[in-house]
Amino acid sequence: MKFPRLVASTACAVSLAAAAVTAATSPAFASSTSYVALGDSYSSGTGTGSYDLDSGCQRSSKAYAALWASSHSPASFKFVACSGAKTGDVLNNQVSALSSSTTLASITIGGNDAGFSSTMQTCVLGSDQDCLNAVATAESYAKNTLPGKLNNLFSTMRNRAPSARFVVLDYPHLYITNDTFCIGMSHTKHVALNQAADVLDGVIKTAASNAQFTFADVRSQFSGHELCSGDDWLHAVDFTNIGNSYHPTATGHASGYLPVFTSAAGAALTASHAKDS
């Protein structure tokens, strides 16, 4: 399938811009970094369409963590993020990849704990009120239960890798605000889901701050590329492959998550290097 020339040119410009950001925010000593990528499907690469690194966990070479490692050639790279992971799964199956030699680690986590997958299903299939009720339940969990789970996880991560710099990334808004001509779910549902993302991201930001981890917010990077924007970096409901639904595309990782992570990781590694010098 051929893209219109304007779209192709725009895609090229975005790729060049992302490369420029990467080059501008990558310290020369990144090659000595020991990097571990943990987390859920937003880190493993679900939605990129290629699970060439681990099909069971849907780890992809097109995920932001693998893209960063490919362009920076760190001294070591352990990619243990897994689709469907909750905080308990990271504790049981992923934190063992961290060690005293780890100098950089990244993570997205919390969405599965709060039940956002089932919330999305309710919003797709149910009424506006069903969606609002499901969102309220997820937000209540995020506010009241998730903080303790994140604090425990982040503390364990720090204990496993006391010298590491940790970057905690969040989740983007799913829909544009100006959704008048958007086919599918109602405006009410779109607004509720975006607000739920803000609640979840706020909880994650607070937990990261409490742990003295770097918080990297992707929402502004995805602005203008949400669903119904016409230049989506996220999958809408995909009934042929339901797991892709509401996950970043390969472009969402390369042009959305990667620049944000690259900037945050570069700043964190530079600060660490300066402290040790």
mmCIF file of N, CA and C in Angstrom, residues 132-193:
data_model
loop_
_atom_site.group_PDB
_atom_site.id
_atom_site.type_symbol
_atom_site.label_atom_id
_atom_site.label_comp_id
_atom_site.label_asym_id
_atom_site.label_seq_id
_atom_site.Cartn_x
_atom_site.Cartn_y
_atom_site.Cartn_z
ATOM 1 N N LEU A 132 -18.824 4.786 32.604
ATOM 2 C CA LEU A 132 -18.509 5.696 33.705
ATOM 3 C C LEU A 132 -18.337 4.943 35.013
ATOM 4 N N ASN A 133 -19.170 3.929 35.231
ATOM 5 C CA ASN A 133 -19.057 3.125 36.461
ATOM 6 C C ASN A 133 -17.738 2.356 36.487
ATOM 7 N N ALA A 134 -17.376 1.777 35.345
ATOM 8 C CA ALA A 134 -16.124 1.012 35.267
ATOM 9 C C ALA A 134 -14.921 1.922 35.469
ATOM 10 N N VAL A 135 -14.973 3.105 34.873
ATOM 11 C CA VAL A 135 -13.885 4.070 35.029
ATOM 12 C C VAL A 135 -13.755 4.490 36.486
ATOM 13 N N ALA A 136 -14.879 4.721 37.141
ATOM 14 C CA ALA A 136 -14.861 5.127 38.549
ATOM 15 C C ALA A 136 -14.224 4.049 39.422
ATOM 16 N N THR A 137 -14.529 2.790 39.113
ATOM 17 C CA THR A 137 -13.937 1.681 39.870
ATOM 18 C C THR A 137 -12.430 1.624 39.666
ATOM 19 N N ALA A 138 -12.007 1.784 38.426
ATOM 20 C CA ALA A 138 -10.573 1.762 38.117
ATOM 21 C C ALA A 138 -9.859 2.937 38.782
ATOM 22 N N GLU A 139 -10.469 4.111 38.743
ATOM 23 C CA GLU A 139 -9.856 5.285 39.363
ATOM 24 C C GLU A 139 -9.747 5.113 40.867
ATOM 25 N N SER A 140 -10.772 4.515 41.479
ATOM 26 C CA SER A 140 -10.735 4.286 42.926
ATOM 27 C C SER A 140 -9.582 3.356 43.297
ATOM 28 N N TYR A 141 -9.388 2.308 42.504
ATOM 29 C CA TYR A 141 -8.273 1.391 42.748
ATOM 30 C C TYR A 141 -6.942 2.128 42.582
ATOM 31 N N ALA A 142 -6.858 2.917 41.525
ATOM 32 C CA ALA A 142 -5.622 3.647 41.255
ATOM 33 C C ALA A 142 -5.273 4.590 42.404
ATOM 34 N N LYS A 143 -6.265 5.240 42.949
ATOM 35 C CA LYS A 143 -6.024 6.215 44.016
ATOM 36 C C LYS A 143 -5.744 5.561 45.374
ATOM 37 N N ASN A 144 -6.438 4.461 45.650
ATOM 38 C CA ASN A 144 -6.420 3.919 47.008
ATOM 39 C C ASN A 144 -5.558 2.678 47.209
ATOM 40 N N THR A 145 -5.393 1.865 46.176
ATOM 41 C CA THR A 145 -4.648 0.611 46.327
ATOM 42 C C THR A 145 -3.327 0.606 45.581
ATOM 43 N N LEU A 146 -3.324 1.175 44.383
ATOM 44 C CA LEU A 146 -2.125 1.143 43.554
ATOM 45 C C LEU A 146 -0.910 1.836 44.184
ATOM 46 N N PRO A 147 -1.072 2.966 44.897
ATOM 47 C CA PRO A 147 0.121 3.617 45.469
ATOM 48 C C PRO A 147 0.972 2.691 46.331
ATOM 49 N N GLY A 148 0.331 1.885 47.160
ATOM 50 C CA GLY A 148 1.084 0.967 48.014
ATOM 51 C C GLY A 148 1.833 -0.074 47.203
ATOM 52 N N LYS A 149 1.208 -0.571 46.148
ATOM 53 C CA LYS A 149 1.846 -1.572 45.292
ATOM 54 C C LYS A 149 3.040 -0.973 44.541
ATOM 55 N N LEU A 150 2.868 0.254 44.054
ATOM 56 C CA LEU A 150 3.973 0.913 43.350
ATOM 57 C C LEU A 150 5.116 1.224 44.300
ATOM 58 N N ASN A 151 4.787 1.698 45.493
ATOM 59 C CA ASN A 151 5.836 2.020 46.465
ATOM 60 C C ASN A 151 6.653 0.780 46.818
ATOM 61 N N ASN A 152 5.973 -0.346 47.002
ATOM 62 C CA ASN A 152 6.661 -1.598 47.313
ATOM 63 C C ASN A 152 7.538 -2.044 46.151
ATOM 64 N N LEU A 153 6.992 -1.961 44.944
ATOM 65 C CA LEU A 153 7.758 -2.363 43.764
ATOM 66 C C LEU A 153 8.975 -1.477 43.564
ATOM 67 N N PHE A 154 8.782 -0.182 43.625
ATOM 68 C CA PHE A 154 9.897 0.741 43.380
ATOM 69 C C PHE A 154 10.978 0.601 44.455
ATOM 70 N N SER A 155 10.569 0.343 45.685
ATOM 71 C CA SER A 155 11.544 0.125 46.760
ATOM 72 C C SER A 155 12.367 -1.134 46.494
ATOM 73 N N THR A 156 11.707 -2.173 46.037
ATOM 74 C CA THR A 156 12.412 -3.419 45.711
ATOM 75 C C THR A 156 13.371 -3.211 44.548
ATOM 76 N N MET A 157 12.929 -2.467 43.551
ATOM 77 C CA MET A 157 13.794 -2.173 42.409
ATOM 78 C C MET A 157 15.049 -1.420 42.856
ATOM 79 N N ARG A 158 14.877 -0.445 43.722
ATOM 80 C CA ARG A 158 16.020 0.318 44.226
ATOM 81 C C ARG A 158 16.965 -0.565 45.024
ATOM 82 N N ASN A 159 16.420 -1.449 45.834
ATOM 83 C CA ASN A 159 17.269 -2.339 46.626
ATOM 84 C C ASN A 159 18.049 -3.304 45.738
ATOM 85 N N ARG A 160 17.441 -3.726 44.642
ATOM 86 C CA ARG A 160 18.110 -4.642 43.727
ATOM 87 C C ARG A 160 19.204 -3.948 42.925
ATOM 88 N N ALA A 161 19.000 -2.667 42.633
ATOM 89 C CA ALA A 161 19.952 -1.925 41.795
ATOM 90 C C ALA A 161 20.213 -0.556 42.412
ATOM 91 N N PRO A 162 20.986 -0.517 43.489
ATOM 92 C CA PRO A 162 21.179 0.738 44.226
ATOM 93 C C PRO A 162 21.880 1.839 43.450
ATOM 94 N N SER A 163 22.602 1.491 42.393
ATOM 95 C CA SER A 163 23.336 2.508 41.629
ATOM 96 C C SER A 163 22.620 2.927 40.346
ATOM 97 N N ALA A 164 21.468 2.341 40.100
ATOM 98 C CA ALA A 164 20.778 2.590 38.828
ATOM 99 C C ALA A 164 19.997 3.898 38.833
ATOM 100 N N ARG A 165 19.808 4.429 37.641
ATOM 101 C CA ARG A 165 18.869 5.523 37.401
ATOM 102 C C ARG A 165 17.608 4.901 36.813
ATOM 103 N N PHE A 166 16.463 5.188 37.413
ATOM 104 C CA PHE A 166 15.209 4.594 36.998
ATOM 105 C C PHE A 166 14.335 5.621 36.289
ATOM 106 N N VAL A 167 13.790 5.239 35.157
ATOM 107 C CA VAL A 167 12.870 6.088 34.404
ATOM 108 C C VAL A 167 11.511 5.399 34.368
ATOM 109 N N VAL A 168 10.509 6.067 34.914
ATOM 110 C CA VAL A 168 9.143 5.542 34.940
ATOM 111 C C VAL A 168 8.319 6.312 33.917
ATOM 112 N N LEU A 169 7.838 5.625 32.897
ATOM 113 C CA LEU A 169 7.017 6.260 31.869
ATOM 114 C C LEU A 169 5.538 6.006 32.146
ATOM 115 N N ASP A 170 4.681 6.889 31.646
ATOM 116 C CA ASP A 170 3.248 6.744 31.894
ATOM 117 C C ASP A 170 2.503 6.348 30.628
ATOM 118 N N TYR A 171 1.195 6.575 30.631
ATOM 119 C CA TYR A 171 0.333 6.162 29.528
ATOM 120 C C TYR A 171 -0.274 7.383 28.840
ATOM 121 N N PRO A 172 -0.425 7.348 27.509
ATOM 122 C CA PRO A 172 -0.975 8.493 26.791
ATOM 123 C C PRO A 172 -2.490 8.573 26.890
ATOM 124 N N HIS A 173 -3.042 9.753 26.562
ATOM 125 C CA HIS A 173 -4.476 9.849 26.339
ATOM 126 C C HIS A 173 -4.825 8.989 25.136
ATOM 127 N N LEU A 174 -6.026 8.434 25.127
ATOM 128 C CA LEU A 174 -6.426 7.562 24.032
ATOM 129 C C LEU A 174 -7.110 8.312 22.899
ATOM 130 N N TYR A 175 -7.847 9.366 23.228
ATOM 131 C CA TYR A 175 -8.649 10.054 22.218
ATOM 132 C C TYR A 175 -8.368 11.557 22.197
ATOM 133 N N ILE A 176 -8.544 12.153 21.009
ATOM 134 C CA ILE A 176 -8.462 13.603 20.913
ATOM 135 C C ILE A 176 -9.696 14.201 21.604
ATOM 136 N N THR A 177 -9.560 15.435 22.061
ATOM 137 C CA THR A 177 -10.677 16.097 22.729
ATOM 138 C C THR A 177 -11.748 16.512 21.725
ATOM 139 N N ASN A 178 -11.322 17.010 20.563
ATOM 140 C CA ASN A 178 -12.252 17.433 19.518
ATOM 141 C C ASN A 178 -12.631 16.220 18.676
ATOM 142 N N ASP A 179 -13.590 15.431 19.190
ATOM 143 C CA ASP A 179 -13.920 14.142 18.581
ATOM 144 C C ASP A 179 -15.290 14.141 17.910
ATOM 145 N N THR A 180 -15.725 15.294 17.438
ATOM 146 C CA THR A 180 -17.069 15.436 16.866
ATOM 147 C C THR A 180 -17.347 14.429 15.760
ATOM 148 N N PHE A 181 -16.369 14.191 14.914
ATOM 149 C CA PHE A 181 -16.577 13.325 13.759
ATOM 150 C C PHE A 181 -15.977 11.926 13.969
ATOM 151 N N CYS A 182 -15.724 11.591 15.214
ATOM 152 C CA CYS A 182 -15.128 10.296 15.530
ATOM 153 C C CYS A 182 -16.218 9.219 15.570
ATOM 154 N N ILE A 183 -16.020 8.164 14.815
ATOM 155 C CA ILE A 183 -16.982 7.072 14.766
ATOM 156 C C ILE A 183 -16.623 6.028 15.822
ATOM 157 N N GLY A 184 -17.647 5.565 16.535
ATOM 158 C CA GLY A 184 -17.407 4.537 17.536
ATOM 159 C C GLY A 184 -17.961 4.947 18.883
ATOM 160 N N MET A 185 -17.142 4.922 19.906
ATOM 161 C CA MET A 185 -17.598 5.271 21.242
ATOM 162 C C MET A 185 -17.994 6.747 21.330
ATOM 163 N N SER A 186 -18.805 7.047 22.313
ATOM 164 C CA SER A 186 -19.332 8.401 22.475
ATOM 165 C C SER A 186 -18.287 9.359 23.039
ATOM 166 N N HIS A 187 -18.573 10.647 22.916
ATOM 167 C CA HIS A 187 -17.719 11.680 23.494
ATOM 168 C C HIS A 187 -17.606 11.489 25.003
ATOM 169 N N THR A 188 -18.702 11.119 25.637
ATOM 170 C CA THR A 188 -18.699 10.896 27.091
ATOM 171 C C THR A 188 -17.673 9.839 27.478
ATOM 172 N N LYS A 189 -17.639 8.764 26.722
ATOM 173 C CA LYS A 189 -16.679 7.692 27.008
ATOM 174 C C LYS A 189 -15.249 8.150 26.749
ATOM 175 N N HIS A 190 -15.033 8.882 25.683
ATOM 176 C CA HIS A 190 -13.695 9.379 25.363
ATOM 177 C C HIS A 190 -13.150 10.244 26.487
ATOM 178 N N VAL A 191 -13.971 11.169 26.955
ATOM 179 C CA VAL A 191 -13.559 12.077 28.032
ATOM 180 C C VAL A 191 -13.259 11.290 29.303
ATOM 181 N N ALA A 192 -14.112 10.340 29.621
ATOM 182 C CA ALA A 192 -13.929 9.547 30.837
ATOM 183 C C ALA A 192 -12.632 8.747 30.792
ATOM 184 N N LEU A 193 -12.335 8.169 29.640
ATOM 185 C CA LEU A 193 -11.114 7.364 29.516
ATOM 186 C C LEU A 193 -9.858 8.231 29.595
#
